[in-house]
């Protein structure tokens, strides 16, 4: 597996962002590493046709759409491949297309995107799988699909024969099985055999409608969406029934069903849940939008997740990166791609996220009027580590909107000494604001956050478990207006002071979980 060069991983594996500035460094560095990734699976062409409706047809009360625009984009495994290429990976695609216009268009776009198509089998008389969506006025009206039906045995056999060679010297393989028929018979059996004794440096990711069929592969990651996870569990997952909690409750069943070392369940508007075989559960929060015509965000998520892990980023960091990439494409109509520049600009947008107290109070007022509960926490958050990320994820789950108040640089110096903070408040705000669980960041320069608490009046005030309510002067301020003080888990032996000490004294990394 390709790794970050010496000195670029942080001491505890979790505070990469805090060391260099995630928003300006990480996407470019991943692209420079350029892991080699093979995508194997069901390649498709997505069509997006739009037009106007001014009449109904005479034969039935059905609208007539006068098509004004046609566009096409790689879909399915092909979409995963172009997203990986756009993020800087060196990508090969293994699949089949027909010798038809759709197949030619798909290959053209793949090659234009920098994807190696030498192992895409061109099959005469085969219909390239195409999914065409018809819309008008921003409203999706209809989708019609064309598919190959049964893929010739000779085409599957030819692809299977090439797999052992294709997988040589790769950092990752992504299996995209959408039930279109390519990943069956000889292709599947050859893949399982070739990857059964794979080296630890070769990451195996399964993105399948039915991950159970790949459990024998023992993949490193399986990435079911909410519907697929529900089918694995034999449950109905309703968005109104607390899907994240249900997924976490059934962690072991999902791990057993997929055979994976870790499962990442994507929950569209509710973000994603990382369920590792060992270590803490990790959640991301999506930035939902009203766009109803976006497609393929799951492919983008898998691509960014794979890229991060193939470059040896911690699993939690890779999941956060994947969520950021998905948040980008879900804001765009059609099937789109997240590039290195897109990701860098998106993360850089958090650099100026710190709001003054007045503007923050106005925004909180709107959230409260909508019935949302406000959670406030505060701290230095100087060199971000896994204790911070675990704590902030727990704080988010106490309410709807999480506000993080950062000590100013002068305040940190007063608390920690003249050699702190390591990172300026601008950098600290950018890193904390980039976490999917954080909604707002502000800065306070008073000895305690009591003035801010009295101005914002959060329903819940959260602090880490190394504090007690009796120790917090701010607890009395919260209780005066009827708020609640929540004391969260404390991660023993993990602190910014300890991290800085290891850096300065050359202690090196300490063993951590893979998450």
Short mmCIF file of C-alpha atoms in Angstrom, two decimals:
data_model
loop_
_atom_site.label_atom_id
_atom_site.label_comp_id
_atom_site.label_asym_id
_atom_site.label_seq_id
_atom_site.Cartn_x
_atom_site.Cartn_y
_atom_site.Cartn_z
CA UNK A 1 0.00 0.00 0.00
CA UNK A 2 1.34 3.44 -0.91
CA UNK A 3 2.13 5.46 2.21
CA UNK A 4 2.60 9.05 3.18
CA UNK A 5 6.28 9.90 3.41
CA UNK A 6 8.11 10.09 6.72
CA UNK A 7 7.10 12.98 8.90
CA UNK A 8 3.73 13.50 7.19
CA UNK A 9 1.66 11.12 9.29
CA UNK A 10 0.88 12.45 12.72
CA UNK A 11 2.13 10.71 15.87
CA UNK A 12 -1.15 9.08 16.82
CA UNK A 13 -2.52 8.54 13.31
CA UNK A 14 -5.56 10.76 13.86
CA UNK A 15 -4.40 14.37 13.85
CA UNK A 16 -3.12 14.68 10.29
CA UNK A 17 -5.41 17.62 9.68
CA UNK A 18 -4.22 19.46 12.76
CA UNK A 19 -0.56 19.13 11.81
CA UNK A 20 -0.58 20.54 8.29
CA UNK A 21 -3.93 22.13 7.62
CA UNK A 22 -6.29 19.60 6.07
CA UNK A 23 -7.96 22.18 3.89
CA UNK A 24 -4.83 23.18 1.97
CA UNK A 25 -2.64 20.09 2.05
CA UNK A 26 -4.36 16.73 2.04
CA UNK A 27 -6.11 16.50 -1.36
CA UNK A 28 -2.97 17.61 -3.22
CA UNK A 29 -0.80 15.20 -1.26
CA UNK A 30 -3.09 12.27 -2.01
CA UNK A 31 -3.05 13.17 -5.70
CA UNK A 32 0.77 13.35 -5.61
CA UNK A 33 0.93 9.88 -4.07
CA UNK A 34 -1.36 8.56 -6.83
CA UNK A 35 -2.20 5.06 -5.53
CA UNK A 36 -2.69 2.38 -8.19
CA UNK A 37 -6.30 1.17 -8.07
CA UNK A 38 -8.12 -1.45 -10.13
CA UNK A 39 -11.91 -1.17 -10.37
CA UNK A 40 -13.68 -4.39 -11.36
CA UNK A 41 -17.38 -4.40 -12.02
CA UNK A 42 -20.53 -3.37 -13.82
CA UNK A 43 -19.73 -0.40 -16.06
CA UNK A 44 -22.69 1.69 -17.20
CA UNK A 45 -23.52 4.85 -19.10
CA UNK A 46 -25.81 7.37 -17.40
CA UNK A 47 -27.95 9.55 -19.65
CA UNK A 48 -29.55 12.81 -18.54
CA UNK A 49 -32.12 14.27 -20.90
CA UNK A 50 -34.12 17.39 -20.11
CA UNK A 51 -36.75 19.42 -21.90
CA UNK A 52 -39.96 21.36 -21.63
CA UNK A 53 -43.56 20.21 -21.16
CA UNK A 54 -46.33 22.20 -22.81
CA UNK A 55 -48.91 19.57 -23.67
CA UNK A 56 -50.21 16.07 -23.05
CA UNK A 57 -50.09 13.37 -25.67
CA UNK A 58 -53.35 12.43 -27.41
CA UNK A 59 -53.09 8.70 -26.67
CA UNK A 60 -53.08 9.05 -22.88
CA UNK A 61 -52.90 11.69 -20.14
CA UNK A 62 -49.12 11.64 -20.26
CA UNK A 63 -46.87 14.70 -20.62
CA UNK A 64 -44.94 15.26 -23.84
CA UNK A 65 -41.33 16.26 -23.14
CA UNK A 66 -39.64 18.21 -25.91
CA UNK A 67 -36.03 17.20 -25.33
CA UNK A 68 -33.69 20.16 -25.47
CA UNK A 69 -30.52 18.79 -23.90
CA UNK A 70 -28.82 15.42 -23.75
CA UNK A 71 -25.77 14.61 -21.65
CA UNK A 72 -24.00 11.39 -20.73
CA UNK A 73 -21.63 10.37 -17.94
CA UNK A 74 -19.92 7.18 -16.79
CA UNK A 75 -22.07 5.30 -14.26
CA UNK A 76 -21.70 2.36 -11.89
CA UNK A 77 -18.17 0.99 -11.76
CA UNK A 78 -17.17 3.47 -14.46
CA UNK A 79 -18.27 6.35 -12.22
CA UNK A 80 -16.17 4.99 -9.35
CA UNK A 81 -13.21 4.78 -11.74
CA UNK A 82 -13.48 8.35 -13.05
CA UNK A 83 -13.86 9.71 -9.51
CA UNK A 84 -10.71 7.88 -8.45
CA UNK A 85 -8.86 9.26 -11.46
CA UNK A 86 -10.12 12.80 -10.77
CA UNK A 87 -8.76 12.51 -7.21
CA UNK A 88 -5.33 11.49 -8.46
CA UNK A 89 -5.32 7.69 -8.46
CA UNK A 90 -3.84 5.64 -11.30
CA UNK A 91 -6.91 3.67 -12.34
CA UNK A 92 -7.61 0.57 -14.39
CA UNK A 93 -11.14 -0.58 -15.15
CA UNK A 94 -12.07 -4.22 -15.77
CA UNK A 95 -15.52 -4.73 -17.26
CA UNK A 96 -17.48 -5.19 -20.48
CA UNK A 97 -19.21 -2.88 -22.94
CA UNK A 98 -20.98 -3.50 -26.20
CA UNK A 99 -19.74 -2.44 -29.61
CA UNK A 100 -22.56 0.09 -29.78
CA UNK A 101 -22.82 3.88 -29.59
CA UNK A 102 -23.28 3.80 -25.82
CA UNK A 103 -20.17 1.65 -25.39
CA UNK A 104 -18.13 3.95 -27.61
CA UNK A 105 -19.28 7.02 -25.66
CA UNK A 106 -18.51 5.36 -22.33
CA UNK A 107 -15.01 4.36 -23.44
CA UNK A 108 -14.37 7.83 -24.83
CA UNK A 109 -15.27 9.49 -21.55
CA UNK A 110 -13.28 6.99 -19.49
CA UNK A 111 -10.16 7.52 -21.57
CA UNK A 112 -10.64 11.29 -21.51
CA UNK A 113 -10.77 11.07 -17.71
CA UNK A 114 -7.45 9.21 -17.62
CA UNK A 115 -8.81 5.73 -16.84
CA UNK A 116 -6.91 2.79 -18.37
CA UNK A 117 -9.51 0.88 -20.43
CA UNK A 118 -7.16 -1.78 -21.84
CA UNK A 119 -8.96 -4.42 -19.75
CA UNK A 120 -12.50 -3.42 -20.73
CA UNK A 121 -13.77 -6.16 -23.01
CA UNK A 122 -15.59 -4.94 -26.15
CA UNK A 123 -18.32 -7.45 -27.02
CA UNK A 124 -20.09 -7.46 -30.42
CA UNK A 125 -23.90 -7.63 -30.32
CA UNK A 126 -23.93 -6.72 -26.62
CA UNK A 127 -26.05 -3.83 -25.37
CA UNK A 128 -24.06 -1.52 -23.10
CA UNK A 129 -25.96 -1.01 -19.85
CA UNK A 130 -27.47 2.48 -20.04
CA UNK A 131 -29.72 4.31 -17.58
CA UNK A 132 -31.42 7.34 -19.08
CA UNK A 133 -33.29 9.86 -16.94
CA UNK A 134 -35.87 12.28 -18.35
CA UNK A 135 -36.56 15.54 -16.52
CA UNK A 136 -38.34 18.84 -16.98
CA UNK A 137 -38.19 21.98 -14.90
CA UNK A 138 -35.78 20.35 -12.48
CA UNK A 139 -38.17 17.45 -11.80
CA UNK A 140 -37.19 13.89 -12.64
CA UNK A 141 -40.05 12.26 -14.54
CA UNK A 142 -38.85 8.90 -15.78
CA UNK A 143 -35.87 6.58 -16.05
CA UNK A 144 -35.58 3.91 -18.70
CA UNK A 145 -32.88 1.23 -18.67
CA UNK A 146 -31.22 -0.77 -21.42
CA UNK A 147 -29.13 -3.74 -20.40
CA UNK A 148 -27.17 -6.56 -21.89
CA UNK A 149 -29.17 -9.39 -20.41
CA UNK A 150 -26.79 -12.33 -20.39
CA UNK A 151 -23.10 -11.55 -20.95
CA UNK A 152 -21.46 -14.15 -23.24
CA UNK A 153 -19.43 -16.75 -21.39
CA UNK A 154 -16.43 -16.11 -23.66
CA UNK A 155 -16.33 -12.43 -22.61
CA UNK A 156 -16.45 -13.36 -18.93
CA UNK A 157 -13.72 -15.96 -19.41
CA UNK A 158 -11.47 -13.46 -21.22
CA UNK A 159 -11.85 -10.93 -18.41
CA UNK A 160 -11.19 -13.61 -15.80
CA UNK A 161 -7.95 -14.65 -17.48
CA UNK A 162 -6.62 -11.09 -17.32
CA UNK A 163 -7.30 -10.56 -13.61
CA UNK A 164 -4.14 -12.07 -12.05
CA UNK A 165 -2.01 -9.83 -14.28
CA UNK A 166 -4.20 -6.77 -13.67
CA UNK A 167 -3.93 -7.07 -9.89
CA UNK A 168 -0.13 -7.12 -9.89
CA UNK A 169 1.50 -4.10 -8.19
CA UNK A 170 -1.80 -2.52 -7.22
CA UNK A 171 -2.54 -0.65 -4.00
CA UNK A 172 -6.26 -1.32 -4.02
CA UNK A 173 -9.02 -3.19 -5.83
CA UNK A 174 -12.63 -2.02 -5.77
CA UNK A 175 -15.35 -4.55 -6.61
CA UNK A 176 -18.49 -2.82 -7.91
CA UNK A 177 -21.19 -5.48 -8.10
CA UNK A 178 -24.58 -4.03 -9.03
CA UNK A 179 -26.06 -7.30 -10.22
CA UNK A 180 -25.66 -6.60 -13.95
CA UNK A 181 -23.99 -9.95 -14.55
CA UNK A 182 -20.31 -9.20 -15.07
CA UNK A 183 -19.23 -10.26 -11.58
CA UNK A 184 -20.43 -13.82 -11.89
CA UNK A 185 -19.05 -17.17 -12.95
CA UNK A 186 -15.36 -17.14 -13.89
CA UNK A 187 -14.80 -13.45 -13.07
CA UNK A 188 -16.01 -13.88 -9.50
CA UNK A 189 -14.25 -17.18 -8.84
CA UNK A 190 -10.97 -15.87 -10.25
CA UNK A 191 -11.22 -12.70 -8.17
CA UNK A 192 -11.85 -14.62 -4.97
CA UNK A 193 -8.95 -16.96 -5.68
CA UNK A 194 -6.56 -14.17 -6.70
CA UNK A 195 -7.36 -12.08 -3.63
CA UNK A 196 -7.61 -14.87 -1.06
CA UNK A 197 -3.90 -14.74 -0.28
CA UNK A 198 -3.41 -11.08 -1.08
CA UNK A 199 -0.67 -9.17 0.72
CA UNK A 200 -1.65 -6.77 3.48
CA UNK A 201 -0.58 -3.92 1.20
CA UNK A 202 -3.45 -4.64 -1.23
CA UNK A 203 -6.68 -3.06 -0.04
CA UNK A 204 -9.89 -4.87 -1.06
CA UNK A 205 -13.12 -2.86 -1.09
CA UNK A 206 -16.54 -4.36 -1.87
CA UNK A 207 -19.32 -2.06 -3.07
CA UNK A 208 -22.12 -4.49 -3.86
CA UNK A 209 -25.89 -4.62 -3.82
CA UNK A 210 -25.49 -7.89 -1.91
CA UNK A 211 -22.19 -7.89 0.01
CA UNK A 212 -22.95 -11.35 1.40
CA UNK A 213 -21.94 -12.89 -1.90
CA UNK A 214 -18.40 -11.54 -1.37
CA UNK A 215 -17.99 -12.53 2.28
CA UNK A 216 -15.58 -15.35 1.36
CA UNK A 217 -13.20 -12.71 0.03
CA UNK A 218 -12.80 -11.26 3.57
CA UNK A 219 -12.59 -7.70 2.21
CA UNK A 220 -10.97 -4.89 4.13
CA UNK A 221 -14.05 -2.72 3.59
CA UNK A 222 -17.66 -3.27 2.59
CA UNK A 223 -19.81 -0.23 1.80
CA UNK A 224 -23.54 -1.05 1.80
CA UNK A 225 -26.07 1.77 1.61
CA UNK A 226 -29.10 1.93 3.90
CA UNK A 227 -31.27 -0.28 1.70
CA UNK A 228 -28.53 -2.89 1.27
CA UNK A 229 -27.77 -2.90 5.00
CA UNK A 230 -31.47 -3.37 5.76
CA UNK A 231 -31.60 -6.38 3.46
CA UNK A 232 -28.51 -7.85 5.13
CA UNK A 233 -30.23 -7.52 8.50
CA UNK A 234 -33.71 -8.52 7.39
CA UNK A 235 -35.03 -5.21 8.72
CA UNK A 236 -36.80 -2.16 7.43
CA UNK A 237 -34.68 0.93 8.04
CA UNK A 238 -36.84 4.03 8.12
CA UNK A 239 -35.30 7.51 8.14
CA UNK A 240 -37.71 8.41 10.94
CA UNK A 241 -36.73 5.40 13.06
CA UNK A 242 -33.16 6.38 13.99
CA UNK A 243 -31.23 4.50 11.31
CA UNK A 244 -27.76 5.32 12.71
CA UNK A 245 -28.62 3.80 16.09
CA UNK A 246 -30.10 0.69 14.47
CA UNK A 247 -27.00 0.21 12.31
CA UNK A 248 -24.69 0.55 15.32
CA UNK A 249 -26.82 -1.90 17.31
CA UNK A 250 -26.38 -4.52 14.56
CA UNK A 251 -22.66 -3.97 14.10
CA UNK A 252 -21.64 -7.59 14.59
CA UNK A 253 -24.34 -8.95 12.27
CA UNK A 254 -23.18 -6.62 9.48
CA UNK A 255 -19.56 -7.59 9.98
CA UNK A 256 -20.43 -11.30 9.91
CA UNK A 257 -22.69 -10.98 6.86
CA UNK A 258 -20.10 -9.12 4.79
CA UNK A 259 -17.00 -10.91 6.10
CA UNK A 260 -15.31 -7.50 6.14
CA UNK A 261 -12.76 -6.10 8.56
CA UNK A 262 -14.85 -2.91 8.62
CA UNK A 263 -18.25 -1.92 7.27
CA UNK A 264 -19.15 1.62 6.24
CA UNK A 265 -22.92 2.09 5.92
CA UNK A 266 -23.90 5.15 3.89
CA UNK A 267 -27.16 6.74 5.02
CA UNK A 268 -27.57 9.50 2.37
CA UNK A 269 -28.88 12.58 4.25
CA UNK A 270 -27.81 11.12 7.60
CA UNK A 271 -24.15 10.72 6.66
CA UNK A 272 -22.31 7.45 7.19
CA UNK A 273 -21.46 5.02 9.98
CA UNK A 274 -18.08 3.29 10.24
CA UNK A 275 -18.30 -0.08 12.00
CA UNK A 276 -14.81 -1.56 12.47
CA UNK A 277 -14.30 -5.08 13.81
CA UNK A 278 -12.44 -3.47 16.73
CA UNK A 279 -12.27 0.06 17.98
CA UNK A 280 -14.80 2.86 18.16
CA UNK A 281 -17.76 3.39 15.87
CA UNK A 282 -17.33 6.60 13.88
CA UNK A 283 -20.07 8.71 12.29
CA UNK A 284 -20.09 11.46 9.69
CA UNK A 285 -22.83 14.02 9.12
CA UNK A 286 -23.89 14.90 5.57
CA UNK A 287 -24.59 18.42 4.39
CA UNK A 288 -27.98 17.71 2.74
CA UNK A 289 -29.37 19.81 -0.09
CA UNK A 290 -32.68 20.00 -1.91
CA UNK A 291 -31.23 18.78 -5.24
CA UNK A 292 -33.29 15.81 -6.42
CA UNK A 293 -31.44 15.03 -9.63
CA UNK A 294 -28.02 14.12 -8.26
CA UNK A 295 -26.85 10.54 -8.76
CA UNK A 296 -23.69 8.59 -8.03
CA UNK A 297 -22.69 10.22 -4.73
CA UNK A 298 -22.20 6.72 -3.35
CA UNK A 299 -19.64 5.98 -6.07
CA UNK A 300 -17.80 9.19 -5.19
CA UNK A 301 -17.86 8.22 -1.52
CA UNK A 302 -16.33 4.82 -2.27
CA UNK A 303 -13.68 6.37 -4.53
CA UNK A 304 -12.52 8.90 -1.92
CA UNK A 305 -12.64 6.30 0.86
CA UNK A 306 -10.50 3.92 -1.20
CA UNK A 307 -8.03 6.64 -2.11
CA UNK A 308 -7.56 7.64 1.53
CA UNK A 309 -7.02 4.10 2.75
CA UNK A 310 -4.76 3.18 -0.18
CA UNK A 311 -2.56 6.11 0.85
CA UNK A 312 -2.53 4.83 4.47
CA UNK A 313 -4.72 7.54 5.96
CA UNK A 314 -6.45 6.44 9.18
CA UNK A 315 -9.82 4.84 8.48
CA UNK A 316 -11.78 7.54 10.32
CA UNK A 317 -10.00 10.27 8.34
CA UNK A 318 -10.70 8.41 5.11
CA UNK A 319 -14.41 8.19 5.94
CA UNK A 320 -14.54 11.91 6.72
CA UNK A 321 -12.78 12.64 3.43
CA UNK A 322 -15.29 10.43 1.59
CA UNK A 323 -18.19 12.30 3.19
CA UNK A 324 -16.73 15.63 2.07
CA UNK A 325 -16.39 14.35 -1.51
CA UNK A 326 -19.97 13.05 -1.52
CA UNK A 327 -21.22 16.39 -0.16
CA UNK A 328 -19.66 18.07 -3.19
CA UNK A 329 -21.26 15.94 -5.91
CA UNK A 330 -24.69 15.75 -4.29
CA UNK A 331 -24.96 19.50 -4.89
CA UNK A 332 -24.60 19.04 -8.63
CA UNK A 333 -27.26 17.78 -11.01
CA UNK A 334 -26.65 14.55 -12.87
CA UNK A 335 -23.82 12.07 -12.40
CA UNK A 336 -20.76 14.12 -11.52
CA UNK A 337 -17.19 13.81 -10.32
CA UNK A 338 -15.22 15.21 -7.38
CA UNK A 339 -11.71 16.27 -8.34
CA UNK A 340 -8.66 17.11 -6.26
CA UNK A 341 -9.32 20.82 -6.83
CA UNK A 342 -12.99 20.42 -5.90
CA UNK A 343 -12.07 18.72 -2.64
CA UNK A 344 -9.34 21.21 -1.81
CA UNK A 345 -11.63 24.19 -2.43
CA UNK A 346 -14.43 22.60 -0.40
CA UNK A 347 -12.16 21.97 2.57
CA UNK A 348 -10.57 25.41 2.20
CA UNK A 349 -14.04 26.95 2.53
CA UNK A 350 -13.87 26.04 6.20
CA UNK A 351 -10.81 28.24 6.72
CA UNK A 352 -12.97 31.26 7.59
CA UNK A 353 -15.73 29.42 9.39
CA UNK A 354 -15.38 31.12 12.77
CA UNK A 355 -18.45 33.34 13.30
CA UNK A 356 -18.65 36.24 15.70
CA UNK A 357 -21.04 35.77 18.60
CA UNK A 358 -23.68 38.11 17.17
CA UNK A 359 -23.97 36.35 13.82
CA UNK A 360 -23.84 32.97 15.53
CA UNK A 361 -26.70 33.98 17.85
CA UNK A 362 -28.83 34.99 14.85
CA UNK A 363 -28.25 31.65 13.12
CA UNK A 364 -28.92 29.69 16.28
CA UNK A 365 -32.17 31.58 16.67
CA UNK A 366 -33.32 30.29 13.28
CA UNK A 367 -32.39 26.72 14.20
CA UNK A 368 -34.17 26.98 17.54
CA UNK A 369 -37.28 28.38 15.83
CA UNK A 370 -37.26 25.24 13.67
CA UNK A 371 -37.33 23.08 16.80
CA UNK A 372 -33.65 22.11 16.78
CA UNK A 373 -31.62 21.63 19.97
CA UNK A 374 -28.28 23.43 20.29
CA UNK A 375 -25.18 21.77 21.76
CA UNK A 376 -22.23 23.95 22.75
CA UNK A 377 -18.76 22.82 23.73
CA UNK A 378 -15.47 24.66 24.04
CA UNK A 379 -11.75 24.07 24.21
CA UNK A 380 -8.37 24.77 22.66
CA UNK A 381 -8.46 21.97 20.04
CA UNK A 382 -4.86 22.77 19.20
CA UNK A 383 -3.49 19.55 17.66
CA UNK A 384 -6.53 17.49 16.72
CA UNK A 385 -6.38 13.85 17.85
CA UNK A 386 -8.72 10.88 18.19
CA UNK A 387 -9.80 11.96 21.66
CA UNK A 388 -11.10 15.19 20.13
CA UNK A 389 -12.89 13.55 17.20
CA UNK A 390 -14.53 10.92 19.39
CA UNK A 391 -15.65 13.56 21.86
CA UNK A 392 -17.06 15.89 19.17
CA UNK A 393 -18.97 13.04 17.54
CA UNK A 394 -20.51 12.20 20.92
CA UNK A 395 -21.41 15.85 21.49
CA UNK A 396 -23.17 16.06 18.13
CA UNK A 397 -25.41 13.15 19.06
CA UNK A 398 -26.78 15.03 22.08
CA UNK A 399 -28.76 17.44 19.91
CA UNK A 400 -29.18 18.78 16.37
CA UNK A 401 -26.68 21.63 15.98
CA UNK A 402 -23.13 21.46 17.38
CA UNK A 403 -21.29 24.72 18.11
CA UNK A 404 -17.59 24.60 19.04
CA UNK A 405 -16.18 27.63 20.85
CA UNK A 406 -12.39 27.88 20.54
CA UNK A 407 -10.11 29.59 23.03
CA UNK A 408 -8.35 32.51 21.37
CA UNK A 409 -4.57 32.32 20.94
CA UNK A 410 -4.03 34.63 23.93
CA UNK A 411 -6.41 32.51 25.99
CA UNK A 412 -4.54 29.32 25.08
CA UNK A 413 -1.23 30.92 26.08
CA UNK A 414 -2.70 31.90 29.43
CA UNK A 415 -3.91 28.33 30.00
CA UNK A 416 -1.09 26.27 28.49
CA UNK A 417 2.04 28.45 28.52
CA UNK A 418 3.97 30.66 26.14
CA UNK A 419 4.81 27.83 23.70
CA UNK A 420 1.16 27.14 22.93
CA UNK A 421 -0.90 27.09 20.79
CA UNK A 422 0.92 25.10 18.13
CA UNK A 423 -1.66 26.18 15.53
CA UNK A 424 -3.23 29.63 15.25
CA UNK A 425 -6.92 30.07 15.93
CA UNK A 426 -7.52 30.50 12.18
CA UNK A 427 -5.98 27.10 11.48
CA UNK A 428 -7.73 25.50 14.44
CA UNK A 429 -11.09 26.86 13.31
CA UNK A 430 -10.51 25.56 9.78
CA UNK A 431 -9.69 22.05 10.95
CA UNK A 432 -12.52 21.80 13.48
CA UNK A 433 -14.99 23.36 11.05
CA UNK A 434 -14.09 20.77 8.41
CA UNK A 435 -15.36 17.92 10.62
CA UNK A 436 -18.76 16.76 9.43
CA UNK A 437 -20.15 16.68 12.97
CA UNK A 438 -19.47 20.38 13.57
CA UNK A 439 -22.03 22.94 12.40
CA UNK A 440 -20.53 26.22 13.66
CA UNK A 441 -17.25 27.47 15.11
CA UNK A 442 -16.72 30.63 17.11
CA UNK A 443 -13.87 32.10 19.17
CA UNK A 444 -13.96 33.52 22.70
CA UNK A 445 -11.29 35.57 24.47
CA UNK A 446 -12.73 35.70 27.99
CA UNK A 447 -11.32 33.67 30.93
CA UNK A 448 -14.35 31.35 30.72
CA UNK A 449 -17.04 30.85 28.06
CA UNK A 450 -19.75 32.05 30.49
CA UNK A 451 -20.51 35.29 28.55
CA UNK A 452 -20.94 33.25 25.36
CA UNK A 453 -23.09 30.68 27.13
CA UNK A 454 -25.35 33.41 28.49
CA UNK A 455 -25.69 34.93 25.03
CA UNK A 456 -26.37 31.67 23.14
CA UNK A 457 -28.21 29.79 25.92
CA UNK A 458 -27.58 26.31 24.42
CA UNK A 459 -29.94 23.54 25.47
CA UNK A 460 -26.91 21.34 26.18
CA UNK A 461 -23.41 22.30 27.26
CA UNK A 462 -20.91 19.45 26.75
CA UNK A 463 -17.46 18.87 28.20
CA UNK A 464 -15.01 15.98 28.17
CA UNK A 465 -15.01 13.34 30.89
CA UNK A 466 -11.83 14.69 32.50
CA UNK A 467 -14.03 17.45 33.92
CA UNK A 468 -16.86 17.25 36.44
CA UNK A 469 -19.83 19.64 36.74
CA UNK A 470 -18.51 20.85 40.08
CA UNK A 471 -15.27 21.97 38.39
CA UNK A 472 -17.00 24.04 35.77
CA UNK A 473 -17.91 27.58 36.66
CA UNK A 474 -19.93 27.62 33.45
CA UNK A 475 -22.18 24.83 34.79
CA UNK A 476 -23.93 27.29 37.06
CA UNK A 477 -24.56 29.63 34.13
CA UNK A 478 -26.12 26.79 32.14
CA UNK A 479 -28.31 25.64 35.02
CA UNK A 480 -29.59 29.17 35.71
CA UNK A 481 -31.54 29.26 32.45
CA UNK A 482 -32.58 25.59 32.61
CA UNK A 483 -29.95 24.08 30.32
CA UNK A 484 -28.23 20.72 30.76
CA UNK A 485 -24.54 19.98 31.34
CA UNK A 486 -23.35 16.74 29.70
CA UNK A 487 -20.06 15.10 30.64
CA UNK A 488 -18.79 12.92 27.80
CA UNK A 489 -16.31 10.04 27.60
CA UNK A 490 -12.67 10.75 28.31
CA UNK A 491 -10.09 8.95 26.16
CA UNK A 492 -7.34 8.08 28.61
CA UNK A 493 -3.70 8.63 27.62
CA UNK A 494 -4.65 10.79 24.61
CA UNK A 495 -4.05 14.53 24.90
CA UNK A 496 -2.61 17.38 22.88
CA UNK A 497 0.09 17.85 25.51
CA UNK A 498 1.17 14.21 25.13
CA UNK A 499 1.16 14.48 21.33
CA UNK A 500 3.27 17.65 21.38
CA UNK A 501 5.67 16.06 23.86
CA UNK A 502 6.21 13.07 21.55
CA UNK A 503 6.83 15.38 18.60
CA UNK A 504 9.33 17.55 20.45
CA UNK A 505 11.20 14.70 22.10
CA UNK A 506 11.22 12.38 19.10
CA UNK A 507 9.17 9.68 20.76
CA UNK A 508 7.58 8.61 17.49
CA UNK A 509 4.16 7.09 17.02
CA UNK A 510 2.42 5.01 19.61
CA UNK A 511 0.40 1.92 18.64
CA UNK A 512 -3.21 2.77 17.78
CA UNK A 513 -6.26 1.01 16.39
CA UNK A 514 -6.59 1.01 12.61
CA UNK A 515 -9.56 3.34 12.96
#
